[in-house]
PDB file of C-alpha atoms in Angstrom:
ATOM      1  CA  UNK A 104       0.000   0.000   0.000  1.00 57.00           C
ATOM      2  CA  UNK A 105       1.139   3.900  -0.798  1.00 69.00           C
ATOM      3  CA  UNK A 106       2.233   5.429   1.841  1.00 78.00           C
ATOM      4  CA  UNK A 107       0.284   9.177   2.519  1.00 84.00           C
ATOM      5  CA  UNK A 108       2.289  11.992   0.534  1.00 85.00           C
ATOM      6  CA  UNK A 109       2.634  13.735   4.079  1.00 89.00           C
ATOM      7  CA  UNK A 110       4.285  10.612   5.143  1.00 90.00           C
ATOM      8  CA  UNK A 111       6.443  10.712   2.329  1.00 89.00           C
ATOM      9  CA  UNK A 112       7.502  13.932   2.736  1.00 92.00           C
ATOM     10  CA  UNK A 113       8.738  13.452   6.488  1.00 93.00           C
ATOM     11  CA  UNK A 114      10.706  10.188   4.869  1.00 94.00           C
ATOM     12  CA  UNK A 115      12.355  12.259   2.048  1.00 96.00           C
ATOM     13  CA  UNK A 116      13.443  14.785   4.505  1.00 96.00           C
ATOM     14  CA  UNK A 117      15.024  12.804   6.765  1.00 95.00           C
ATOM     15  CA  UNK A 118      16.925  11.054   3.849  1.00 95.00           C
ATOM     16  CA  UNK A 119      17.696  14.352   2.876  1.00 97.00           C
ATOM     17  CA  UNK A 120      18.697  16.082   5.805  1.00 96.00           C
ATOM     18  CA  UNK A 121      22.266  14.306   6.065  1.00 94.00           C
ATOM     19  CA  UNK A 122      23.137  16.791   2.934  1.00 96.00           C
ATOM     20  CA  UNK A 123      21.942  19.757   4.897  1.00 96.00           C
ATOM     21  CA  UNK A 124      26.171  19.579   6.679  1.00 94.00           C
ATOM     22  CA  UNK A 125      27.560  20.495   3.051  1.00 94.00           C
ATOM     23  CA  UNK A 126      29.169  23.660   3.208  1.00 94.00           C
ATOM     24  CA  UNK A 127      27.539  24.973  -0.205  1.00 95.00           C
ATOM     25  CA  UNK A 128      25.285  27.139  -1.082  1.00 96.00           C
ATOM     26  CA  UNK A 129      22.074  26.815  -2.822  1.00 97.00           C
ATOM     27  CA  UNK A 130      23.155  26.438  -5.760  1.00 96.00           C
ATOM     28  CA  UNK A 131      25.706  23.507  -4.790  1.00 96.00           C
ATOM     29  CA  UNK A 132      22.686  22.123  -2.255  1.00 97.00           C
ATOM     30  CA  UNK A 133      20.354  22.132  -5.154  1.00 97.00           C
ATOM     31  CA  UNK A 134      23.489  19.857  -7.529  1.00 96.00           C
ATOM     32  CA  UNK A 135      23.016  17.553  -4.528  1.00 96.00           C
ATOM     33  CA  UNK A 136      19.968  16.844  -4.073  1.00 96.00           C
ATOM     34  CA  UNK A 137      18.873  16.667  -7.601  1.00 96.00           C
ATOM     35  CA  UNK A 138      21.724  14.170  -7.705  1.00 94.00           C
ATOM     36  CA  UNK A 139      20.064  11.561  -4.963  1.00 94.00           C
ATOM     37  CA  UNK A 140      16.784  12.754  -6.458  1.00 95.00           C
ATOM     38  CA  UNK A 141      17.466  11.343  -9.963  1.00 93.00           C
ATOM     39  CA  UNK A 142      19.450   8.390  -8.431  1.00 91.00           C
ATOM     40  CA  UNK A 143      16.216   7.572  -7.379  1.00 91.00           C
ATOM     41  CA  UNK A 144      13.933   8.232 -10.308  1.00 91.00           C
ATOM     42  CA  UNK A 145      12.099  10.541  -8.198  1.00 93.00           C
ATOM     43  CA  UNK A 146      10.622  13.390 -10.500  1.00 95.00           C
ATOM     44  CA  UNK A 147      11.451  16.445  -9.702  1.00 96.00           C
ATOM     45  CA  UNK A 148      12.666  19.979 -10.829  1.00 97.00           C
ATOM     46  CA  UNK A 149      15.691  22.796  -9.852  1.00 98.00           C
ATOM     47  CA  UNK A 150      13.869  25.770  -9.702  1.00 98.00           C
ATOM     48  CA  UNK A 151      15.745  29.352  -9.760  1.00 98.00           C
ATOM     49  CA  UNK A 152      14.544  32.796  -8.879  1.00 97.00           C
ATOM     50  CA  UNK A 153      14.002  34.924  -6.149  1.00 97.00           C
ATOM     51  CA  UNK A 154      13.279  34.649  -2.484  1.00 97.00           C
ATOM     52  CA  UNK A 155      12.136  37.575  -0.942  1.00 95.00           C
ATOM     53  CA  UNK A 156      11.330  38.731   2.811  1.00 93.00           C
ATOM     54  CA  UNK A 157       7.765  40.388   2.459  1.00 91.00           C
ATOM     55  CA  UNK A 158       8.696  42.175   6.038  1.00 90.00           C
ATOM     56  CA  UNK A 159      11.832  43.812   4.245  1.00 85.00           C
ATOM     57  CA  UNK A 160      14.127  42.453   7.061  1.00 82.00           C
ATOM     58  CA  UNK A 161      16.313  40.722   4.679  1.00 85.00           C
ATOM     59  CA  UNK A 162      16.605  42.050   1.024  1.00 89.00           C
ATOM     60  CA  UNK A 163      15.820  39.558  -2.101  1.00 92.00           C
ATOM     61  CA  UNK A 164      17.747  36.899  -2.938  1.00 94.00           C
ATOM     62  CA  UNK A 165      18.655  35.052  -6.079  1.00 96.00           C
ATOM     63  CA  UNK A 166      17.751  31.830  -5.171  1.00 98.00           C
ATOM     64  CA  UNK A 167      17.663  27.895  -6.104  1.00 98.00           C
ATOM     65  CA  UNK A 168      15.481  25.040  -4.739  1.00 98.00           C
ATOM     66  CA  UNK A 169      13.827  22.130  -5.764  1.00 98.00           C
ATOM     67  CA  UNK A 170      10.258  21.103  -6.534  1.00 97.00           C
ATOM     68  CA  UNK A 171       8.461  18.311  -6.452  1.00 96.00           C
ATOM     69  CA  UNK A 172       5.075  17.221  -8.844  1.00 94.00           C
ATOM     70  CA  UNK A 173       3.409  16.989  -5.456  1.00 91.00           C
ATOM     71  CA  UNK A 174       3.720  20.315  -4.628  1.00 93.00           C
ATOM     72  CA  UNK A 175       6.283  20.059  -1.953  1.00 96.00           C
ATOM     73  CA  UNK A 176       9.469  22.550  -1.865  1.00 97.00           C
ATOM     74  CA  UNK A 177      12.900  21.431  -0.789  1.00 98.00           C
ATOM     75  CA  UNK A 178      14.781  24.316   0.107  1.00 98.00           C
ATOM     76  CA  UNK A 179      17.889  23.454   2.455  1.00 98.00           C
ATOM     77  CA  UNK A 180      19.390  27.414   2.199  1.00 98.00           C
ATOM     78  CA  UNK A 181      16.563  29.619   2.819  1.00 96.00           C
ATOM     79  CA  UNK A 182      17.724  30.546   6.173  1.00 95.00           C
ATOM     80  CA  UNK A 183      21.147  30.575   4.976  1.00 94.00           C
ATOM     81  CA  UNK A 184      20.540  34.334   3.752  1.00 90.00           C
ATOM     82  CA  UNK A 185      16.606  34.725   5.463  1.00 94.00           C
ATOM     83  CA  UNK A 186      17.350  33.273   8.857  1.00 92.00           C
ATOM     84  CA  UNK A 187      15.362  31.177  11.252  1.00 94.00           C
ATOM     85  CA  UNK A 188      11.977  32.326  10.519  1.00 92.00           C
ATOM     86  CA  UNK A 189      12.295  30.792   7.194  1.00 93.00           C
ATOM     87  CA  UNK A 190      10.956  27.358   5.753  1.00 94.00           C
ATOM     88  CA  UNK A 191      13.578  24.560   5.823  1.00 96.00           C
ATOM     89  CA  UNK A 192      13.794  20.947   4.561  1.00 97.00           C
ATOM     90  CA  UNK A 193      10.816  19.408   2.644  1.00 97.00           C
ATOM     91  CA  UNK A 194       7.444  21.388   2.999  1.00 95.00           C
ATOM     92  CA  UNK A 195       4.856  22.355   0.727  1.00 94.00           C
ATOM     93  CA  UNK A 196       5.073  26.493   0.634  1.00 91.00           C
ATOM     94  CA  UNK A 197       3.078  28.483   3.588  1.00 84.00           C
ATOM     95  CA  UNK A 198       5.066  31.204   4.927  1.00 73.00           C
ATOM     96  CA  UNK A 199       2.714  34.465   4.271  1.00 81.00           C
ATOM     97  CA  UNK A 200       6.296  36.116   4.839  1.00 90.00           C
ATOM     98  CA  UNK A 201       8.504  34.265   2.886  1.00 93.00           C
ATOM     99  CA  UNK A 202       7.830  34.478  -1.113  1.00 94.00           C
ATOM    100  CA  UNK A 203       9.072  31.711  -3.889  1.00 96.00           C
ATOM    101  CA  UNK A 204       9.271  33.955  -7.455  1.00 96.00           C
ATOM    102  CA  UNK A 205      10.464  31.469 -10.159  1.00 96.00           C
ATOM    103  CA  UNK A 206      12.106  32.199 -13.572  1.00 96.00           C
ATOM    104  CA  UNK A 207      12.281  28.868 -14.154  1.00 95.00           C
ATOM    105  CA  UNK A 208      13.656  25.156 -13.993  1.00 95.00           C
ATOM    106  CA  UNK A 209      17.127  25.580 -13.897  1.00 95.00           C
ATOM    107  CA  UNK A 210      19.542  22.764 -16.114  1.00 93.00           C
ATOM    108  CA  UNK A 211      22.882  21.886 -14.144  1.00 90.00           C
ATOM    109  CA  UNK A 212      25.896  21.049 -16.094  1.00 89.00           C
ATOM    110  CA  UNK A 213      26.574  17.209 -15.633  1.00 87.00           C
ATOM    111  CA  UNK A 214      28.623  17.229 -12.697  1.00 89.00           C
ATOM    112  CA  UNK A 215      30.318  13.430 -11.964  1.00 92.00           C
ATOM    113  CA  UNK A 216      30.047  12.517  -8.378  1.00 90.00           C
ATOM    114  CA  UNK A 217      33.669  12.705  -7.818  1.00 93.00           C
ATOM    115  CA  UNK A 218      33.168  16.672  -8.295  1.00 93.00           C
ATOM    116  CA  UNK A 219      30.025  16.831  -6.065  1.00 92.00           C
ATOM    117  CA  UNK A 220      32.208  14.610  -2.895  1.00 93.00           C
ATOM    118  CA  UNK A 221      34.692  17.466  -3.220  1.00 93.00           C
ATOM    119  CA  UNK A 222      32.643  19.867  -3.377  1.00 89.00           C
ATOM    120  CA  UNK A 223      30.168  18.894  -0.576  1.00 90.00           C
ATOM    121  CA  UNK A 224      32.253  16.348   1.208  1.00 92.00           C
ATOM    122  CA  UNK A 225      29.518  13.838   1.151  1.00 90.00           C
ATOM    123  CA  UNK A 226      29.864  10.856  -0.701  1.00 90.00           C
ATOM    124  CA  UNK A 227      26.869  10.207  -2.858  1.00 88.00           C
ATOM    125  CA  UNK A 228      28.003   6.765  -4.248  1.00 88.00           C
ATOM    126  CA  UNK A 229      27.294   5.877  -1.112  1.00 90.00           C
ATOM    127  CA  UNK A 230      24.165   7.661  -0.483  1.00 91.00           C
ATOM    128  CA  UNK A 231      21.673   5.202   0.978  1.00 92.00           C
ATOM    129  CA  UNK A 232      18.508   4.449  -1.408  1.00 90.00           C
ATOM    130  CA  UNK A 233      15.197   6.048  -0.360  1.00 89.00           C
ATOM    131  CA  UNK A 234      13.026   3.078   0.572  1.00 79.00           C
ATOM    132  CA  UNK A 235       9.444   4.315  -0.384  1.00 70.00           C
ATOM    133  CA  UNK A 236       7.986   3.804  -3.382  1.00 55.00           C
ATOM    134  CA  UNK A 237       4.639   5.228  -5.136  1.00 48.00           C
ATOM    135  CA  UNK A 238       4.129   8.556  -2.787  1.00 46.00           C
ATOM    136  CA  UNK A 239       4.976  11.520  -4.959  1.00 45.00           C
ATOM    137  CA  UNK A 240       1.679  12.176  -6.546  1.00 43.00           C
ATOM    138  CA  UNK A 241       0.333  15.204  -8.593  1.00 38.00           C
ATOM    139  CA  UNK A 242      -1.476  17.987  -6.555  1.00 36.00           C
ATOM    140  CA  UNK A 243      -5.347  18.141  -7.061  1.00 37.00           C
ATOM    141  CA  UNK A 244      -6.347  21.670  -8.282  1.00 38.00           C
ATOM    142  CA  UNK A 245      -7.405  22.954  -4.831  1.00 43.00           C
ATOM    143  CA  UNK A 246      -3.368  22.985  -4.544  1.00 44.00           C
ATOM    144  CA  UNK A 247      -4.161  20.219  -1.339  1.00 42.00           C
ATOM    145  CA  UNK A 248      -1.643  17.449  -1.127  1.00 41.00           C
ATOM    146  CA  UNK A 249      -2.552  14.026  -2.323  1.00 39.00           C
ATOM    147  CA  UNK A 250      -2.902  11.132  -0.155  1.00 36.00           C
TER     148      UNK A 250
END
């Protein structure tokens, strides 16, 4: 049976989360997770643009992050330049402060994985494999998750 897709998205986060100790950016963050994303066959797309602070407290950002057909972000570097307040990890989009403008999907260069270990310092040969299957779904038009 397929699991919910909010039970999904707690799973993919916490497979994700080990990549959150890379010292890149979000461009570099983005390179990796697309990376154990497609290792997967899990659809998804890089999305770049601009991240913006509706309360003006930090200014706008050129910014990269990943979306899924389900309607969840992944976004690992949000609070890198927005701080706390901001949305981190796998979550479908909320934040009445926080906007998501894109311009985009964004094609990487091929990048071997030899390149993204030294970059990152993470070896993604030897990522583990994300052990759900049949979860990511496509969003109904009321923009509510699918079970």
């Amino acid at each position: 049976m397929p699991i919910t897709t909010e039970d999904f998205a707690l799973k993919l986060q916490a497979w994700l989360d080990p990549l959150d100790a890379a010292q890149v950016e979000c461009d570099g963050m983005c390179r990796l997770i697309s990376a154990v994303l497609s290792a997967n066959d899990i659809e998804h797309e890089v999305i770049g643009g601009i991240l913006s602070d509706r309360d003006g407290a930090t200014p706008e950002m050129t910014h990269f992050w990943v979306e899924l057909p389900n309607g969840y972000t992944i976004d690992y570097r949000a609070r890198m330049w927005m701080g706390e307040e901001a949305q981190h990890g796998v979550f479908i989009r909320s934040s009445d402060r926080f906007v998501y403008e894109s311009r985009g999907e964004v094609v990487f260069s091929y990048l071997p994985n030899w390149i993204l270990q030294v970059m990152s310092g993470i070896d993604l040969e030897s990522y583990p494999v994300l052990d759900v299957v049949g979860a990511i779904e496509t969003r109904h038009d009321d923009d509510s998750p699918t079970p």
